[in-house]
Amino acid sequence: MTTDRLLTVDEAAERLGTGVRYIRRLISERRIRYVKLGKHVRIADSVLTAFIEERTVEPIRGRRTGYGLVA
């Protein structure tokens, strides 16, 4: 069994490249799992990885027809 590193809100914001307010909003809206340790809030590293994977948008691989042509 491996232990997941618990990140502070500041560390989670740095990992996602966002502000602390965004992370706190995710927590308050319960859009991300977190651990409450007394008055401290921690987010597991694997939770952030899953959050990133769930929101990753794959590119469209089809070729656009008529792109750049003027009628």
XYZ file of N, CA, C and O in Angstrom:
284
model
N 0.851 -1.176 0.000
C 0.000 0.000 0.000
C 0.901 1.245 0.000
O 1.806 1.377 0.814
N 0.629 2.138 -0.906
C 1.413 3.373 -0.955
C 0.601 4.502 -0.334
O -0.617 4.566 -0.468
N 1.292 5.359 0.341
C 0.610 6.509 0.935
C 0.669 7.662 -0.042
O 1.692 7.916 -0.655
N -0.448 8.308 -0.152
C -0.571 9.462 -1.032
C -0.141 10.712 -0.279
O -0.522 10.898 0.872
N 0.619 11.543 -0.917
C 1.063 12.783 -0.275
C -0.113 13.746 -0.180
O -0.847 13.955 -1.142
N -0.300 14.319 0.996
C -1.359 15.303 1.195
C -0.768 16.698 1.000
O 0.222 17.059 1.631
N -1.387 17.469 0.118
C -0.906 18.801 -0.218
C -1.734 19.868 0.483
O -2.937 19.694 0.687
N -1.088 20.961 0.823
C -1.819 22.104 1.359
C -2.546 22.778 0.207
O -2.309 22.474 -0.969
N -3.411 23.716 0.528
C -4.134 24.459 -0.498
C -3.144 25.233 -1.375
O -3.283 25.275 -2.603
N -2.132 25.817 -0.758
C -1.112 26.550 -1.515
C -0.365 25.633 -2.487
O -0.128 25.997 -3.638
N 0.005 24.446 -2.015
C 0.720 23.497 -2.869
C -0.172 23.004 -4.008
O 0.294 22.833 -5.143
N -1.450 22.766 -3.718
C -2.388 22.326 -4.751
C -2.557 23.408 -5.811
O -2.586 23.116 -7.015
N -2.651 24.654 -5.384
C -2.779 25.767 -6.328
C -1.539 25.873 -7.206
O -1.638 26.082 -8.417
N -0.386 25.688 -6.611
C 0.860 25.748 -7.383
C 0.929 24.607 -8.387
O 1.336 24.796 -9.526
N 0.505 23.427 -7.981
C 0.534 22.263 -8.879
C -0.385 22.455 -10.067
O -0.056 22.099 -11.193
N -1.569 23.063 -9.825
C -2.508 23.294 -10.918
C -2.203 24.576 -11.689
O -2.791 24.818 -12.741
N -1.328 25.398 -11.145
C -1.015 26.659 -11.814
C -2.142 27.666 -11.696
O -2.379 28.456 -12.610
N -2.852 27.616 -10.578
C -3.978 28.519 -10.347
C -3.752 29.273 -9.042
O -2.781 29.048 -8.343
N -4.712 30.118 -8.736
C -4.665 30.826 -7.472
C -5.273 30.003 -6.350
O -5.998 29.024 -6.587
N -4.993 30.414 -5.153
C -5.524 29.735 -3.971
C -7.048 29.856 -3.928
O -7.737 28.911 -3.511
N -7.576 30.983 -4.381
C -9.032 31.182 -4.370
C -9.755 30.113 -5.190
O -10.842 29.661 -4.818
N -9.170 29.714 -6.317
C -9.781 28.685 -7.159
C -9.865 27.356 -6.412
O -10.900 26.691 -6.430
N -8.791 26.977 -5.739
C -8.783 25.728 -4.976
C -9.810 25.791 -3.845
O -10.562 24.841 -3.616
N -9.844 26.918 -3.144
C -10.822 27.065 -2.048
C -12.256 27.013 -2.580
O -13.142 26.471 -1.932
N -12.478 27.549 -3.785
C -13.819 27.484 -4.376
C -14.172 26.040 -4.732
O -15.302 25.594 -4.505
N -13.217 25.281 -5.283
C -13.457 23.867 -5.576
C -13.843 23.109 -4.305
O -14.727 22.256 -4.328
N -13.173 23.437 -3.218
C -13.460 22.781 -1.936
C -14.840 23.177 -1.426
O -15.642 22.332 -1.033
N -15.148 24.472 -1.444
C -16.431 24.934 -0.897
C -17.615 24.433 -1.719
O -18.682 24.172 -1.184
N -17.412 24.275 -3.038
C -18.473 23.757 -3.903
C -18.459 22.227 -3.960
O -19.265 21.633 -4.661
N -17.544 21.625 -3.220
C -17.376 20.169 -3.160
C -17.208 19.554 -4.539
O -17.746 18.499 -4.850
N -16.400 20.230 -5.361
C -16.107 19.732 -6.699
C -14.816 18.917 -6.709
O -14.451 18.350 -7.728
N -14.133 18.869 -5.562
C -12.897 18.114 -5.440
C -12.871 17.472 -4.048
O -13.380 18.044 -3.087
N -12.321 16.250 -3.974
C -12.229 15.565 -2.678
C -11.117 16.180 -1.856
O -10.085 16.569 -2.386
N -11.329 16.259 -0.570
C -10.314 16.816 0.324
C -10.387 16.133 1.675
O -11.346 15.430 1.978
N -9.352 16.334 2.463
C -9.265 15.758 3.805
C -9.261 16.902 4.796
O -8.514 17.864 4.633
N -10.086 16.804 5.823
C -10.161 17.828 6.856
C -9.424 17.298 8.081
O -9.793 16.272 8.646
N -8.366 17.985 8.477
C -7.588 17.608 9.654
C -7.694 18.742 10.661
O -6.902 19.680 10.629
N -8.700 18.667 11.504
C -8.958 19.787 12.409
C -9.414 20.984 11.599
O -10.368 20.907 10.860
N -8.686 22.076 11.717
C -9.042 23.254 10.916
C -8.275 23.299 9.596
O -8.508 24.174 8.774
N -7.381 22.330 9.370
C -6.569 22.297 8.164
C -7.237 21.467 7.076
O -7.870 20.455 7.359
N -7.062 21.896 5.836
C -7.590 21.175 4.687
C -6.411 20.695 3.856
O -5.478 21.453 3.591
N -6.458 19.430 3.466
C -5.415 18.846 2.634
C -6.059 18.142 1.452
O -7.160 17.606 1.548
N -5.329 18.132 0.343
C -5.811 17.484 -0.875
C -4.776 16.446 -1.285
O -3.590 16.765 -1.413
N -5.233 15.226 -1.501
C -4.322 14.144 -1.888
C -3.799 14.386 -3.298
O -4.517 14.880 -4.171
N -2.551 14.052 -3.504
C -1.916 14.221 -4.811
C -2.674 13.460 -5.896
O -2.847 13.944 -7.010
N -3.150 12.257 -5.575
C -3.892 11.458 -6.555
C -5.217 12.113 -6.935
O -5.698 11.949 -8.050
N -5.809 12.874 -6.019
C -7.058 13.586 -6.316
C -6.809 14.657 -7.372
O -7.595 14.822 -8.309
N -5.698 15.370 -7.246
C -5.362 16.382 -8.248
C -5.064 15.746 -9.598
O -5.468 16.269 -10.641
N -4.382 14.604 -9.583
C -4.096 13.899 -10.830
C -5.396 13.483 -11.514
O -5.567 13.683 -12.719
N -6.342 12.942 -10.751
C -7.636 12.546 -11.311
C -8.413 13.764 -11.801
O -9.060 13.714 -12.860
N -8.349 14.867 -11.067
C -9.019 16.106 -11.453
C -8.502 16.597 -12.804
O -9.276 16.993 -13.674
N -7.198 16.536 -12.995
C -6.594 16.956 -14.257
C -7.005 16.021 -15.388
O -7.395 16.471 -16.474
N -6.961 14.718 -15.141
C -7.321 13.740 -16.174
C -8.779 13.853 -16.590
O -9.102 13.728 -17.769
N -9.677 14.090 -15.642
C -11.105 14.209 -15.949
C -11.411 15.429 -16.809
O -12.365 15.436 -17.558
N -10.590 16.448 -16.690
C -10.851 17.689 -17.410
C -9.962 17.896 -18.630
O -9.975 18.951 -19.239
N -9.196 16.880 -18.986
C -8.350 16.966 -20.159
C -9.195 16.748 -21.404
O -9.928 15.769 -21.505
N -9.097 17.681 -22.342
C -9.874 17.625 -23.575
C -8.964 17.120 -24.687
O -7.896 17.688 -24.932
N -9.398 16.056 -25.333
C -8.633 15.483 -26.430
C -8.872 16.293 -27.700
O -9.979 16.780 -27.928
N -7.854 16.425 -28.555
C -8.035 17.177 -29.796
C -8.885 16.409 -30.796
O -8.938 15.173 -30.767
N -9.525 17.142 -31.682
C -10.285 16.536 -32.773
C -9.274 16.150 -33.841
O -8.456 16.958 -34.262
N -9.342 14.920 -34.289
C -8.318 14.434 -35.209
C -8.753 14.448 -36.665
O -7.990 14.104 -37.539
N -9.977 14.838 -36.938
C -10.450 14.875 -38.318
C -9.914 16.097 -39.056
O -9.592 17.116 -38.461
N -9.818 15.991 -40.376
C -9.349 17.108 -41.183
C -10.534 17.986 -41.545
O -11.570 17.495 -41.975
N -10.348 19.268 -41.385
C -11.431 20.201 -41.717
C -11.434 20.416 -43.222
O -10.414 20.703 -43.829
N -12.615 20.303 -43.826
C -12.711 20.484 -45.271
C -13.019 21.943 -45.565
O -13.797 22.599 -44.859
N -12.401 22.447 -46.577
C -12.665 23.819 -46.995
C -12.080 24.864 -46.080
O -12.446 26.034 -46.148
N -11.188 24.479 -45.209
C -10.624 25.422 -44.262
C -9.749 26.427 -45.000
O -8.854 26.075 -45.760
N -10.043 27.684 -44.809
C -9.240 28.748 -45.381
C -9.601 29.122 -46.806
O -8.985 29.986 -47.393
N -10.589 28.463 -47.375
C -11.000 28.798 -48.732
C -12.037 29.890 -48.733
O -12.912 29.933 -47.882
N -11.938 30.776 -49.681
C -12.901 31.869 -49.810
C -13.862 31.532 -50.923
O -13.458 31.147 -52.022
N -15.142 31.692 -50.665
C -16.160 31.367 -51.680
C -16.264 32.449 -52.712
O -16.001 33.571 -52.559
